[in-house]
Tab-separated table of C-alpha atoms in Angstrom:
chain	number	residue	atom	x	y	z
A	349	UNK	CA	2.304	-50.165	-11.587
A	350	UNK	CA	5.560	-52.309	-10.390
A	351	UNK	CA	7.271	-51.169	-13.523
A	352	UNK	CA	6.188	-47.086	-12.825
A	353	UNK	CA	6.745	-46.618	-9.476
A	354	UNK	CA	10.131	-48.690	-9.287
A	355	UNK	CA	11.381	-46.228	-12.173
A	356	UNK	CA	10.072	-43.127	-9.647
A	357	UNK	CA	12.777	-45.176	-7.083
A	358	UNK	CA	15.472	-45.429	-9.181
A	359	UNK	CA	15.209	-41.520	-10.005
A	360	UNK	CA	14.986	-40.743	-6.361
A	361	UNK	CA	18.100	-42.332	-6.087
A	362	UNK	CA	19.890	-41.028	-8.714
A	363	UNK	CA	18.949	-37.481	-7.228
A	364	UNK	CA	20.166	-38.522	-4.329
A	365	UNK	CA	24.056	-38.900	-6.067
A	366	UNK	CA	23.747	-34.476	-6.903
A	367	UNK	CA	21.912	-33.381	-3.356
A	368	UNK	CA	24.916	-31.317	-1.792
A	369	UNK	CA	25.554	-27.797	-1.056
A	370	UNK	CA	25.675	-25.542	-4.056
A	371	UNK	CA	23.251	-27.520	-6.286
A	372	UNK	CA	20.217	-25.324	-6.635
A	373	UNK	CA	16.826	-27.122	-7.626
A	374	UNK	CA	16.281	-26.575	-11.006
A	375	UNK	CA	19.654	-28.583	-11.854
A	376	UNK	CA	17.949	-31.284	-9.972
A	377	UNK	CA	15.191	-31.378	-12.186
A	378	UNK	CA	16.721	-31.542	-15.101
A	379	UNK	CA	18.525	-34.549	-14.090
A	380	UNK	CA	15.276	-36.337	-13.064
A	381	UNK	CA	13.681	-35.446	-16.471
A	382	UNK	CA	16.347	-36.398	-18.262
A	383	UNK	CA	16.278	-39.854	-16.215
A	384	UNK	CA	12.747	-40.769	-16.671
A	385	UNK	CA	12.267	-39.696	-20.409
A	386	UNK	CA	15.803	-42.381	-21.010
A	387	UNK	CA	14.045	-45.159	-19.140
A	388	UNK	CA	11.140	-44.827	-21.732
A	389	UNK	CA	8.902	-42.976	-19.168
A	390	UNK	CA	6.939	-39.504	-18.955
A	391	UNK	CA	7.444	-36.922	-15.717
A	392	UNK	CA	3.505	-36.905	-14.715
A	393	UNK	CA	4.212	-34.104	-12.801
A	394	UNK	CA	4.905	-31.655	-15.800
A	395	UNK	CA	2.372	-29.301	-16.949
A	396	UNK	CA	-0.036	-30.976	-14.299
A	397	UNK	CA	-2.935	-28.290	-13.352
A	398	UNK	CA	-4.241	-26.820	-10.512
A	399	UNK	CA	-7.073	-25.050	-9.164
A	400	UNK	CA	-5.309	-21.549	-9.634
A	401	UNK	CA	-5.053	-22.474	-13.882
A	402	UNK	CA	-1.152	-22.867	-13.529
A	403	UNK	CA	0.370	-25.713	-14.718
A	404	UNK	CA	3.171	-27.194	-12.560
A	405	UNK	CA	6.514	-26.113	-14.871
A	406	UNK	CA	8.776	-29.024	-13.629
A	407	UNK	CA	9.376	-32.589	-13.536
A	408	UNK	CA	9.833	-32.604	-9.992
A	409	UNK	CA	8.760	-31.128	-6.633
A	410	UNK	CA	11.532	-29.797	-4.537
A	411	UNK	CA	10.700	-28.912	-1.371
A	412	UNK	CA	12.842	-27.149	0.852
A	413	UNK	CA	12.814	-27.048	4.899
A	414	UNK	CA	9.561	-24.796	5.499
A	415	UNK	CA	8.474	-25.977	1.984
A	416	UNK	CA	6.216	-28.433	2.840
A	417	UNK	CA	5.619	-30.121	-0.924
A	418	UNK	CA	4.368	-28.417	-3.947
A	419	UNK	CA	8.014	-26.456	-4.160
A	420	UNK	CA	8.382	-25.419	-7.665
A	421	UNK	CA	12.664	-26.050	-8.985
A	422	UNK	CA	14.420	-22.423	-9.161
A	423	UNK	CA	17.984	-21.731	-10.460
A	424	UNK	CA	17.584	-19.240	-7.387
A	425	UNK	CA	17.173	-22.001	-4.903
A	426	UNK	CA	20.619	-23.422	-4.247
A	427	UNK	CA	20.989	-25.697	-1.425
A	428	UNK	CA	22.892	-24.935	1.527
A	429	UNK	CA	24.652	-27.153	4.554
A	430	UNK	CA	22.254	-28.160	6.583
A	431	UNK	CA	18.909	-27.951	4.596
A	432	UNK	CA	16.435	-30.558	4.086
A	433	UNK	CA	14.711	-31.157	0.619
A	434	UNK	CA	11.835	-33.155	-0.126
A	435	UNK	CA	11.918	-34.512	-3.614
A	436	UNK	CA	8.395	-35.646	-4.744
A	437	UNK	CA	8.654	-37.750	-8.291
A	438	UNK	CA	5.769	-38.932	-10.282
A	439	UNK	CA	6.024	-40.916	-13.729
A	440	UNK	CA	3.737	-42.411	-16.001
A	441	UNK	CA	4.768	-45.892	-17.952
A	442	UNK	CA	2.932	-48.069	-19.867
A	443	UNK	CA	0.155	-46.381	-19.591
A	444	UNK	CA	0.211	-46.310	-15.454
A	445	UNK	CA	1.285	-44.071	-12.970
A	446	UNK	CA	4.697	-44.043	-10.479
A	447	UNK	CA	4.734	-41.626	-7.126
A	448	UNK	CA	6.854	-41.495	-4.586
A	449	UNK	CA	8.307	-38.363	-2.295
A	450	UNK	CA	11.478	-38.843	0.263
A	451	UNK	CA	13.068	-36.388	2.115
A	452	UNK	CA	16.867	-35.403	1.761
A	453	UNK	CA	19.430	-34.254	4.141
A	454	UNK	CA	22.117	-31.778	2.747
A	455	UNK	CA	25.528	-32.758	4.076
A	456	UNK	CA	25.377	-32.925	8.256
A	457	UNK	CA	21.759	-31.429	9.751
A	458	UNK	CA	20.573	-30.981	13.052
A	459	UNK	CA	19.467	-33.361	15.614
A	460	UNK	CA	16.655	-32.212	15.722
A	461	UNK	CA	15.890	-31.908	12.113
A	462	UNK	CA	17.288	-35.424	11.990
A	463	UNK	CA	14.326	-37.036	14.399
A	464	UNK	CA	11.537	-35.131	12.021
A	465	UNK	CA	12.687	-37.236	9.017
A	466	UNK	CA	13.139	-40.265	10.750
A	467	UNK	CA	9.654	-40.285	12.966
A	468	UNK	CA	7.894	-39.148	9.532
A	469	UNK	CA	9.130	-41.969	7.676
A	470	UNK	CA	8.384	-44.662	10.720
A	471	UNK	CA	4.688	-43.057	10.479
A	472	UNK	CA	4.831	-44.001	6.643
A	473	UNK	CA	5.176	-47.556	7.390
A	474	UNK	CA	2.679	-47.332	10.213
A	475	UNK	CA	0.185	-46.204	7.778
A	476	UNK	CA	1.219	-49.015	5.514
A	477	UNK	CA	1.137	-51.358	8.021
A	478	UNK	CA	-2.484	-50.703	8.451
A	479	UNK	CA	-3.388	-49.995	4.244
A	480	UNK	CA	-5.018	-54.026	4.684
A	481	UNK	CA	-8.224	-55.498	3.269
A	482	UNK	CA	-11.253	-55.164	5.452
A	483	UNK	CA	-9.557	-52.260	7.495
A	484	UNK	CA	-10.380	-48.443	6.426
A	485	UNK	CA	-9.059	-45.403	5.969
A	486	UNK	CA	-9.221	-43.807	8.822
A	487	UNK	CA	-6.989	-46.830	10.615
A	488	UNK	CA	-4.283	-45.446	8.324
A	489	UNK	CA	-4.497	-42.067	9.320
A	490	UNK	CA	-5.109	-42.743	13.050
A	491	UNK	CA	-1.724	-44.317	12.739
A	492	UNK	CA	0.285	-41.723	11.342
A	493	UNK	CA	-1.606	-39.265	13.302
A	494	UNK	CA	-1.032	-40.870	16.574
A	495	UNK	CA	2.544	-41.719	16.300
A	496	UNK	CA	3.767	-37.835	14.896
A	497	UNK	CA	1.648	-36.100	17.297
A	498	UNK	CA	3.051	-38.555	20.151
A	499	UNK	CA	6.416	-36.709	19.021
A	500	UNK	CA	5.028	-33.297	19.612
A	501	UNK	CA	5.051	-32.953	15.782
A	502	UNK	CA	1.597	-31.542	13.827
A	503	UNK	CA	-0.042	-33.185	11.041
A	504	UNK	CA	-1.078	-31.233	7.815
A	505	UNK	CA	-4.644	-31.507	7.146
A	506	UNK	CA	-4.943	-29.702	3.960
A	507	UNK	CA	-3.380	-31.864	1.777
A	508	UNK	CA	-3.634	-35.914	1.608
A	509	UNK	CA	-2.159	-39.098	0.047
A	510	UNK	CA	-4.632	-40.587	-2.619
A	511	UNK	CA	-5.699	-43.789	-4.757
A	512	UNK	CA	-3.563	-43.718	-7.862
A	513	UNK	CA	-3.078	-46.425	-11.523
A	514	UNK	CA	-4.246	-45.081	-14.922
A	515	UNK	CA	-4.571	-41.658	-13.453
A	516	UNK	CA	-2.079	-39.789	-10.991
A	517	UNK	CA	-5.154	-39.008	-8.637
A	518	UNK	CA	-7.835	-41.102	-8.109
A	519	UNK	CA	-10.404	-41.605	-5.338
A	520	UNK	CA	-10.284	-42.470	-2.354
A	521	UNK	CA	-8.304	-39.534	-0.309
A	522	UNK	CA	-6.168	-40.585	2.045
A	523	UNK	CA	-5.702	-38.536	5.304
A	524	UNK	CA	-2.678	-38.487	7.490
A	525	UNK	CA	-4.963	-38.344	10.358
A	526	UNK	CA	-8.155	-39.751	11.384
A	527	UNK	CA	-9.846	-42.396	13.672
A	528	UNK	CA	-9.492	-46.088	13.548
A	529	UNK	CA	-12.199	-47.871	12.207
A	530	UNK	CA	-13.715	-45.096	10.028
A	531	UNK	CA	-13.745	-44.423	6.937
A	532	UNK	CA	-14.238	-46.097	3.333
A	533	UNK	CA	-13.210	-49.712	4.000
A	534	UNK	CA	-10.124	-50.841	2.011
A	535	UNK	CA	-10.256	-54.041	-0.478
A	536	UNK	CA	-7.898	-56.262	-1.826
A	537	UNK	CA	-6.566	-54.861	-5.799
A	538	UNK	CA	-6.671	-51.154	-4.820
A	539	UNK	CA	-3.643	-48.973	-4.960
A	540	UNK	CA	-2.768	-45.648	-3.016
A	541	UNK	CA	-0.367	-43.306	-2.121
A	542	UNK	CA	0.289	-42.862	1.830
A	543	UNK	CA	2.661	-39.551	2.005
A	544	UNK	CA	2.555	-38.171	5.604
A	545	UNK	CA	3.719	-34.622	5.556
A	546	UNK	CA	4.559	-33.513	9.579
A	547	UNK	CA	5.783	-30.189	10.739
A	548	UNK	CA	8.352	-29.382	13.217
A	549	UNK	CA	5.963	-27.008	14.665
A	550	UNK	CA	2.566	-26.190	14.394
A	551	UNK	CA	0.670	-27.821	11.586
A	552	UNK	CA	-1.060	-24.482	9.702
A	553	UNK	CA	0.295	-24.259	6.452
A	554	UNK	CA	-0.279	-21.706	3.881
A	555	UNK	CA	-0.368	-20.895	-0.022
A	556	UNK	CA	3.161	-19.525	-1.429
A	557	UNK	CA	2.594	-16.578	-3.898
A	558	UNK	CA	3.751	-18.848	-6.856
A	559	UNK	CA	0.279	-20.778	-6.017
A	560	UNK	CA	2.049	-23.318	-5.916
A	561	UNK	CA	4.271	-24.100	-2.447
A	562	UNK	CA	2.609	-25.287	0.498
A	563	UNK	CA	4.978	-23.574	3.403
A	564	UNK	CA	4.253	-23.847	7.133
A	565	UNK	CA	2.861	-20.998	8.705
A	566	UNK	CA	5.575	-20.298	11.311
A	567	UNK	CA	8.557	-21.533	8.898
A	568	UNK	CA	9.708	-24.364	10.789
A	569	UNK	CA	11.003	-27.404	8.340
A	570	UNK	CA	8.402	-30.015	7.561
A	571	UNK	CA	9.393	-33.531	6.173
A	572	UNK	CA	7.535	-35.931	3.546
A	573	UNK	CA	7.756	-39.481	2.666
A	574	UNK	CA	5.664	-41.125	0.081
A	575	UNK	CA	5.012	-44.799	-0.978
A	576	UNK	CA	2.825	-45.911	-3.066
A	577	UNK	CA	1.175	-49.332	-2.525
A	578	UNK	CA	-1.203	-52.196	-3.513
A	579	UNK	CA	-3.636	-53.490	-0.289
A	580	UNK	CA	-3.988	-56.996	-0.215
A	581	UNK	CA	-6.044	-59.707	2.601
A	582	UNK	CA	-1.991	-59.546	4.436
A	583	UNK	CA	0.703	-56.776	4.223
A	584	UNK	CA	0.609	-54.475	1.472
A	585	UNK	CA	3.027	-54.646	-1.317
A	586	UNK	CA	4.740	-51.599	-1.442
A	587	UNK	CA	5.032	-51.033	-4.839
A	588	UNK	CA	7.940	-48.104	-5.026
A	589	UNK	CA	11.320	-48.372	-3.021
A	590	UNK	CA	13.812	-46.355	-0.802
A	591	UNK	CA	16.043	-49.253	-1.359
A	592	UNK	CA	18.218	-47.942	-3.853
A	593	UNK	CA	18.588	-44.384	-1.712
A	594	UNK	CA	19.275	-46.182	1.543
A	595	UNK	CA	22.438	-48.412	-0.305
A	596	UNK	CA	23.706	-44.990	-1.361
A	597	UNK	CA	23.606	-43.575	2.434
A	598	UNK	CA	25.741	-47.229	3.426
């Protein structure tokens, strides 16, 4: 699981090197194919179903600024100044599964957009802060709940993080929202995904033609940050890393 989701990391951050203005999407995941399948991996993502009978046709998810996750690669989608993209990346090694989502900034963005990124990734490691033996899953989502909607920011309930390893979902769910204290009680050995996905606005999403892209309702950007993570009896051990993207940003 170290070995997947560390790969998933590196090709987050070697994404990171072609995000600019004038790259569309599906040059983006080509790269990150390209990357995994080198480094001995598959791209879990590709050909995955869904309820609709489509199979995802990428490697990647790139979601951009109303796009809350689920955005299919286009040679039609080119990024422009000021965008945000959030690139969700899932691998399978050895046998076990990688995921891990982070959202991009395309040269200089607003302030504005600037605080939704950074408040949705502080209510990632809130989450994780609270993904502990004996605790449950609603303490996670009470966490990332409280802290986004303290912002004024809304919390998509249609769509959740999830227990991951042999397979790319796996029970439990995990909600971005909840109450503390409820919920199946986490144990020691288990690994999930926390991935908040916040809105700038209101938090009703909706269904993109494609069947596919998740976009909010009243098109303001939405940000999402994904880790995926083993509970223990302390802190979790977050088992993928920004590490490598944040060294590019110093």
């Amino acid at each position: 699981m170290r070995q997947a989701n560390r790969l998933v990391g590196k090709t987050l951050a070697e994404l990171a090197k072609h995000i600019q203005p004038g790259v569309n999407t599906l040059q983006l995941d080509a790269i990150a194919e390209e990357f995994i399948r080198d480094h001995g991996a598959v791209p879990t993502f590709k050909n995955f179903p869904n309820p609709y009978g489509k199979p995802f046709p990428a490697s990647i998810c790139t979601s951009v600024n109303d796009v809350v996750v689920h955005g299919i690669p286009s040679a039609q989608t080119v990024l422009r100044e000021g965008d945000i993209i959030s690139i969700d990346c899932g691998t399978l090694l050895n046998g076990y599964n990688g995921d891990s989502a982070y959202t991009f900034c395309v040269g200089e963005v607003s302030d504005e957009v600037r605080e939704l990124l950074r408040v949705t990734k502080e209510s990632l490691y809130k989450g994780i802060d609270n993904a502990r033996a004996g605790k449950h899953l609603g303490d996670i989502g009470a966490a990332v709940q409280d802290y986004c909607e303290s912002h004024g920011y809304g919390v998509v309930r249609e769509l959740t993080g999830h227990g991951i390893g042999r397979e790319m979902h796996e029970e439990p769910q995990v909600p971005n929202y909840g109450r503390a204290g409820n919920g199946k009680m986490l144990k020691a050995g288990m690994c999930i995904a926390i991935e908040p996905m916040i809105t700038m606005g209101d938090k009703a999403v909706y269904l993109d033609d494609d069947r596919w892209s998740i976009r909010t309702r009243d098109g303001k950007p939405a940000a999402h940050f994904e880790h995926t993570l083993a509970v223990r009896r302390g802190e979790a051990e977050i088992l993928s890393t920004f590490e490598e993207i944040e060294n590019l940003k110093n």
